[in-house]
GROMACS .gro file of C-alpha atoms in nm:
model
  287
    1UNK     CA    1  -1.521   2.150  -3.889
    2UNK     CA    2  -1.882   2.105  -3.786
    3UNK     CA    3  -1.942   1.905  -4.105
    4UNK     CA    4  -1.635   1.692  -4.038
    5UNK     CA    5  -1.748   1.624  -3.681
    6UNK     CA    6  -2.102   1.534  -3.790
    7UNK     CA    7  -1.970   1.304  -4.064
    8UNK     CA    8  -1.730   1.126  -3.827
    9UNK     CA    9  -2.001   1.083  -3.562
   10UNK     CA   10  -2.243   0.936  -3.816
   11UNK     CA   11  -1.966   0.705  -3.944
   12UNK     CA   12  -1.884   0.579  -3.594
   13UNK     CA   13  -2.251   0.519  -3.508
   14UNK     CA   14  -2.301   0.334  -3.838
   15UNK     CA   15  -1.985   0.131  -3.775
   16UNK     CA   16  -2.106   0.039  -3.425
   17UNK     CA   17  -2.446  -0.075  -3.554
   18UNK     CA   18  -2.294  -0.278  -3.840
   19UNK     CA   19  -2.030  -0.453  -3.630
   20UNK     CA   20  -2.197  -0.526  -3.296
   21UNK     CA   21  -2.410  -0.823  -3.407
   22UNK     CA   22  -2.118  -0.990  -3.581
   23UNK     CA   23  -1.871  -0.964  -3.290
   24UNK     CA   24  -2.091  -0.959  -2.978
   25UNK     CA   25  -2.033  -1.329  -2.902
   26UNK     CA   26  -1.665  -1.286  -2.981
   27UNK     CA   27  -1.620  -1.026  -2.706
   28UNK     CA   28  -1.850  -1.195  -2.452
   29UNK     CA   29  -1.566  -1.364  -2.250
   30UNK     CA   30  -1.389  -1.032  -2.188
   31UNK     CA   31  -1.397  -0.872  -1.845
   32UNK     CA   32  -1.564  -0.530  -1.849
   33UNK     CA   33  -1.344  -0.413  -1.559
   34UNK     CA   34  -1.033  -0.472  -1.767
   35UNK     CA   35  -1.179  -0.367  -2.102
   36UNK     CA   36  -1.371  -0.048  -2.033
   37UNK     CA   37  -1.479  -0.013  -2.398
   38UNK     CA   38  -1.596  -0.374  -2.429
   39UNK     CA   39  -1.931  -0.282  -2.587
   40UNK     CA   40  -1.757  -0.079  -2.858
   41UNK     CA   41  -1.480  -0.329  -2.939
   42UNK     CA   42  -1.671  -0.477  -3.238
   43UNK     CA   43  -1.583  -0.157  -3.428
   44UNK     CA   44  -1.213  -0.230  -3.386
   45UNK     CA   45  -1.253  -0.592  -3.493
   46UNK     CA   46  -1.457  -0.488  -3.795
   47UNK     CA   47  -1.194  -0.239  -3.913
   48UNK     CA   48  -0.903  -0.483  -3.867
   49UNK     CA   49  -1.092  -0.754  -4.057
   50UNK     CA   50  -1.193  -0.518  -4.337
   51UNK     CA   51  -0.833  -0.412  -4.402
   52UNK     CA   52  -0.743  -0.781  -4.386
   53UNK     CA   53  -0.471  -0.727  -4.127
   54UNK     CA   54  -0.251  -1.038  -4.095
   55UNK     CA   55  -0.100  -0.988  -3.747
   56UNK     CA   56   0.231  -1.120  -3.876
   57UNK     CA   57   0.474  -0.829  -3.842
   58UNK     CA   58   0.768  -0.830  -3.599
   59UNK     CA   59   0.571  -0.591  -3.379
   60UNK     CA   60   0.275  -0.831  -3.376
   61UNK     CA   61   0.496  -1.128  -3.291
   62UNK     CA   62   0.630  -0.934  -2.995
   63UNK     CA   63   0.275  -0.858  -2.880
   64UNK     CA   64   0.179  -1.222  -2.937
   65UNK     CA   65   0.455  -1.339  -2.702
   66UNK     CA   66   0.318  -1.113  -2.432
   67UNK     CA   67  -0.044  -1.218  -2.477
   68UNK     CA   68   0.069  -1.583  -2.474
   69UNK     CA   69   0.247  -1.527  -2.145
   70UNK     CA   70  -0.055  -1.355  -1.992
   71UNK     CA   71  -0.335  -1.572  -2.129
   72UNK     CA   72  -0.175  -1.895  -2.248
   73UNK     CA   73  -0.068  -2.002  -2.595
   74UNK     CA   74  -0.416  -2.127  -2.691
   75UNK     CA   75  -0.573  -1.784  -2.646
   76UNK     CA   76  -0.271  -1.574  -2.746
   77UNK     CA   77  -0.392  -1.485  -3.097
   78UNK     CA   78  -0.742  -1.403  -2.970
   79UNK     CA   79  -0.604  -1.157  -2.715
   80UNK     CA   80  -0.369  -1.012  -2.977
   81UNK     CA   81  -0.678  -0.926  -3.184
   82UNK     CA   82  -0.847  -0.789  -2.871
   83UNK     CA   83  -0.543  -0.569  -2.802
   84UNK     CA   84  -0.558  -0.422  -3.153
   85UNK     CA   85  -0.937  -0.380  -3.145
   86UNK     CA   86  -0.917  -0.207  -2.808
   87UNK     CA   87  -0.653   0.032  -2.937
   88UNK     CA   88  -0.839   0.111  -3.263
   89UNK     CA   89  -1.170   0.163  -3.084
   90UNK     CA   90  -1.019   0.404  -2.833
   91UNK     CA   91  -0.851   0.600  -3.112
   92UNK     CA   92  -1.181   0.627  -3.302
   93UNK     CA   93  -1.364   0.766  -3.002
   94UNK     CA   94  -1.075   1.002  -2.931
   95UNK     CA   95  -1.083   1.124  -3.293
   96UNK     CA   96  -1.453   1.205  -3.268
   97UNK     CA   97  -1.387   1.395  -2.943
   98UNK     CA   98  -1.105   1.594  -3.107
   99UNK     CA   99  -1.328   1.686  -3.402
  100UNK     CA  100  -1.602   1.789  -3.160
  101UNK     CA  101  -1.364   2.025  -2.977
  102UNK     CA  102  -1.250   2.178  -3.307
  103UNK     CA  103  -1.612   2.216  -3.417
  104UNK     CA  104  -1.696   2.389  -3.089
  105UNK     CA  105  -1.413   2.637  -3.152
  106UNK     CA  106  -1.564   2.713  -3.491
  107UNK     CA  107  -1.238   2.687  -3.686
  108UNK     CA  108  -0.943   2.457  -3.742
  109UNK     CA  109  -0.686   2.517  -3.470
  110UNK     CA  110  -0.347   2.395  -3.596
  111UNK     CA  111  -0.187   2.390  -3.251
  112UNK     CA  112  -0.477   2.188  -3.110
  113UNK     CA  113  -0.462   1.952  -3.407
  114UNK     CA  114  -0.088   1.886  -3.357
  115UNK     CA  115  -0.142   1.836  -2.986
  116UNK     CA  116  -0.429   1.597  -3.061
  117UNK     CA  117  -0.210   1.390  -3.292
  118UNK     CA  118   0.049   1.369  -3.015
  119UNK     CA  119  -0.219   1.256  -2.768
  120UNK     CA  120  -0.340   0.987  -3.008
  121UNK     CA  121   0.013   0.856  -3.055
  122UNK     CA  122   0.067   0.862  -2.677
  123UNK     CA  123  -0.255   0.666  -2.622
  124UNK     CA  124  -0.148   0.398  -2.871
  125UNK     CA  125   0.191   0.376  -2.700
  126UNK     CA  126   0.017   0.363  -2.361
  127UNK     CA  127  -0.178   0.049  -2.457
  128UNK     CA  128   0.148  -0.133  -2.536
  129UNK     CA  129   0.310  -0.011  -2.215
  130UNK     CA  130   0.009  -0.133  -2.018
  131UNK     CA  131   0.062  -0.478  -2.170
  132UNK     CA  132   0.427  -0.465  -2.061
  133UNK     CA  133   0.317  -0.361  -1.714
  134UNK     CA  134   0.084  -0.662  -1.686
  135UNK     CA  135   0.362  -0.898  -1.797
  136UNK     CA  136   0.610  -0.752  -1.547
  137UNK     CA  137   0.351  -0.766  -1.268
  138UNK     CA  138   0.285  -1.133  -1.346
  139UNK     CA  139   0.655  -1.219  -1.346
  140UNK     CA  140   0.712  -1.032  -1.022
  141UNK     CA  141   0.425  -1.220  -0.857
  142UNK     CA  142   0.580  -1.549  -0.970
  143UNK     CA  143   0.922  -1.448  -0.841
  144UNK     CA  144   0.770  -1.385  -0.499
  145UNK     CA  145   0.572  -1.712  -0.484
  146UNK     CA  146   0.827  -1.946  -0.642
  147UNK     CA  147   1.075  -1.973  -0.348
  148UNK     CA  148   0.796  -2.095  -0.114
  149UNK     CA  149   0.686  -2.354  -0.367
  150UNK     CA  150   1.041  -2.473  -0.435
  151UNK     CA  151   1.127  -2.495  -0.066
  152UNK     CA  152   0.815  -2.702   0.012
  153UNK     CA  153   0.873  -2.923  -0.293
  154UNK     CA  154   1.232  -2.989  -0.183
  155UNK     CA  155   1.118  -3.086   0.168
  156UNK     CA  156   0.857  -3.328   0.034
  157UNK     CA  157   1.101  -3.490  -0.211
  158UNK     CA  158   1.356  -3.522   0.068
  159UNK     CA  159   1.085  -3.697   0.272
  160UNK     CA  160   1.056  -3.963   0.000
  161UNK     CA  161   0.783  -3.834  -0.234
  162UNK     CA  162   0.820  -3.824  -0.611
  163UNK     CA  163   0.826  -3.490  -0.791
  164UNK     CA  164   0.474  -3.534  -0.932
  165UNK     CA  165   0.326  -3.645  -0.598
  166UNK     CA  166   0.496  -3.359  -0.413
  167UNK     CA  167   0.375  -3.116  -0.682
  168UNK     CA  168   0.017  -3.244  -0.647
  169UNK     CA  169   0.033  -3.226  -0.268
  170UNK     CA  170   0.142  -2.861  -0.272
  171UNK     CA  171  -0.121  -2.752  -0.524
  172UNK     CA  172  -0.409  -2.935  -0.356
  173UNK     CA  173  -0.313  -2.805  -0.010
  174UNK     CA  174  -0.305  -2.438  -0.107
  175UNK     CA  175  -0.592  -2.200  -0.183
  176UNK     CA  176  -0.372  -1.943  -0.355
  177UNK     CA  177  -0.487  -1.830  -0.697
  178UNK     CA  178  -0.182  -1.628  -0.797
  179UNK     CA  179  -0.030  -1.663  -1.147
  180UNK     CA  180   0.226  -1.920  -1.031
  181UNK     CA  181  -0.029  -2.148  -0.866
  182UNK     CA  182  -0.260  -2.120  -1.166
  183UNK     CA  183   0.026  -2.248  -1.382
  184UNK     CA  184   0.110  -2.521  -1.127
  185UNK     CA  185  -0.251  -2.645  -1.150
  186UNK     CA  186  -0.228  -2.634  -1.530
  187UNK     CA  187   0.067  -2.875  -1.510
  188UNK     CA  188  -0.145  -3.121  -1.311
  189UNK     CA  189  -0.429  -3.078  -1.562
  190UNK     CA  190  -0.194  -3.144  -1.855
  191UNK     CA  191  -0.062  -3.463  -1.695
  192UNK     CA  192  -0.413  -3.586  -1.610
  193UNK     CA  193  -0.511  -3.525  -1.975
  194UNK     CA  194  -0.237  -3.757  -2.095
  195UNK     CA  195   0.062  -3.532  -2.149
  196UNK     CA  196   0.395  -3.671  -2.030
  197UNK     CA  197   0.546  -3.531  -1.711
  198UNK     CA  198   0.847  -3.396  -1.897
  199UNK     CA  199   0.629  -3.231  -2.162
  200UNK     CA  200   0.404  -3.075  -1.896
  201UNK     CA  201   0.702  -2.937  -1.702
  202UNK     CA  202   0.863  -2.796  -2.014
  203UNK     CA  203   0.538  -2.622  -2.115
  204UNK     CA  204   0.520  -2.483  -1.762
  205UNK     CA  205   0.865  -2.327  -1.804
  206UNK     CA  206   0.764  -2.175  -2.139
  207UNK     CA  207   0.453  -2.018  -1.990
  208UNK     CA  208   0.633  -1.874  -1.687
  209UNK     CA  209   0.934  -1.737  -1.879
  210UNK     CA  210   1.145  -1.689  -1.567
  211UNK     CA  211   1.513  -1.795  -1.563
  212UNK     CA  212   1.478  -1.956  -1.220
  213UNK     CA  213   1.178  -2.161  -1.333
  214UNK     CA  214   1.356  -2.268  -1.652
  215UNK     CA  215   1.657  -2.377  -1.447
  216UNK     CA  216   1.436  -2.567  -1.202
  217UNK     CA  217   1.251  -2.748  -1.482
  218UNK     CA  218   1.582  -2.842  -1.646
  219UNK     CA  219   1.691  -3.009  -1.320
  220UNK     CA  220   1.373  -3.211  -1.264
  221UNK     CA  221   1.342  -3.319  -1.630
  222UNK     CA  222   1.706  -3.430  -1.620
  223UNK     CA  223   1.621  -3.630  -1.307
  224UNK     CA  224   1.325  -3.795  -1.481
  225UNK     CA  225   1.530  -3.883  -1.789
  226UNK     CA  226   1.854  -4.007  -1.634
  227UNK     CA  227   1.808  -3.996  -1.259
  228UNK     CA  228   2.004  -3.778  -1.021
  229UNK     CA  229   2.100  -3.880  -0.669
  230UNK     CA  230   2.186  -3.519  -0.587
  231UNK     CA  231   1.844  -3.379  -0.684
  232UNK     CA  232   1.757  -3.264  -0.332
  233UNK     CA  233   2.093  -3.088  -0.283
  234UNK     CA  234   2.058  -2.910  -0.618
  235UNK     CA  235   1.702  -2.801  -0.535
  236UNK     CA  236   1.816  -2.673  -0.194
  237UNK     CA  237   2.084  -2.465  -0.363
  238UNK     CA  238   1.832  -2.329  -0.615
  239UNK     CA  239   1.590  -2.252  -0.331
  240UNK     CA  240   1.853  -2.032  -0.164
  241UNK     CA  241   1.915  -1.852  -0.493
  242UNK     CA  242   1.541  -1.794  -0.540
  243UNK     CA  243   1.508  -1.650  -0.190
  244UNK     CA  244   1.776  -1.397  -0.282
  245UNK     CA  245   1.582  -1.306  -0.595
  246UNK     CA  246   1.267  -1.275  -0.387
  247UNK     CA  247   1.440  -1.030  -0.154
  248UNK     CA  248   1.538  -0.815  -0.453
  249UNK     CA  249   1.181  -0.838  -0.589
  250UNK     CA  250   1.041  -0.727  -0.253
  251UNK     CA  251   1.284  -0.433  -0.253
  252UNK     CA  252   1.160  -0.332  -0.599
  253UNK     CA  253   0.801  -0.344  -0.476
  254UNK     CA  254   0.897  -0.126  -0.180
  255UNK     CA  255   1.070   0.126  -0.407
  256UNK     CA  256   0.766   0.138  -0.638
  257UNK     CA  257   0.536   0.191  -0.340
  258UNK     CA  258   0.760   0.473  -0.214
  259UNK     CA  259   0.763   0.644  -0.554
  260UNK     CA  260   0.382   0.619  -0.576
  261UNK     CA  261   0.350   0.777  -0.231
  262UNK     CA  262   0.590   1.059  -0.323
  263UNK     CA  263   0.347   1.258  -0.540
  264UNK     CA  264   0.065   1.273  -0.278
  265UNK     CA  265   0.322   1.377  -0.017
  266UNK     CA  266   0.452   1.655  -0.244
  267UNK     CA  267   0.096   1.768  -0.315
  268UNK     CA  268   0.021   1.781   0.059
  269UNK     CA  269   0.346   1.971   0.120
  270UNK     CA  270   0.261   2.238  -0.138
  271UNK     CA  271  -0.094   2.261   0.001
  272UNK     CA  272   0.043   2.322   0.351
  273UNK     CA  273   0.291   2.580   0.219
  274UNK     CA  274   0.009   2.754   0.032
  275UNK     CA  275  -0.206   2.767   0.345
  276UNK     CA  276   0.081   2.905   0.554
  277UNK     CA  277   0.223   3.151   0.300
  278UNK     CA  278  -0.101   3.295   0.157
  279UNK     CA  279  -0.200   3.499   0.468
  280UNK     CA  280   0.155   3.643   0.487
  281UNK     CA  281   0.149   3.747   0.120
  282UNK     CA  282  -0.198   3.900   0.156
  283UNK     CA  283  -0.072   4.091   0.461
  284UNK     CA  284   0.227   4.227   0.270
  285UNK     CA  285   0.018   4.356  -0.017
  286UNK     CA  286  -0.233   4.506   0.226
  287UNK     CA  287  -0.537   4.298   0.137
   0.00000   0.00000   0.00000
């Protein structure tokens, strides 16, 4: 086991030295707070490139949809590669650690090996679940912000402004930098770069991937194509629906916060019980 550990450590160090110069610029845009193993990611990229991985399986397409939603379609494939490299790099380091523990024990421990394989599988699964968590967090943030935006937009349109002018007014007047308002600014940027209003709104709906946003975009694009004298009334109705969805989203956030607070409360409860009960037990056994 000592030989196996030494060989794996040498292989990882060699891999790091070979790959870092080739992929250093590639990983430069990544945030170190989000990608803790940023400096070691070149190893993952090198391995995936050497095995000529195509990123075209059903599993990869599912991951690609999530990275597109989080980072935009232009950067979706880049962040798909980052996701894989991050996962491979973490598994490599974990493998070296497992071999080190076995080497320290002096012999191959079958139970530890099986447990280690389970941990490695759980880590790989955890990376995908973390991606799901980021997507859900983004959607929830949009669900909370969208009713305010829609309500203000409806008021401005009712006051005589066009959809695009009202949209611009809302975005320029706010300092929010939440996912929804980032996407709202991207719509303005697309239009200023020459994309049609309808095309920009439809891309906005694709990026947000929320039913309420898709429904809203369908209404305003229909208005731009054929006109709709009842646009304000329809938007008011949708605004009420979105406020209901926001209430449910806020309830979910409250439930999640309560569940997160439950474990510390239980820990404190057991600590208090331990403090109270220990002297009584010691007294009973005569210590």
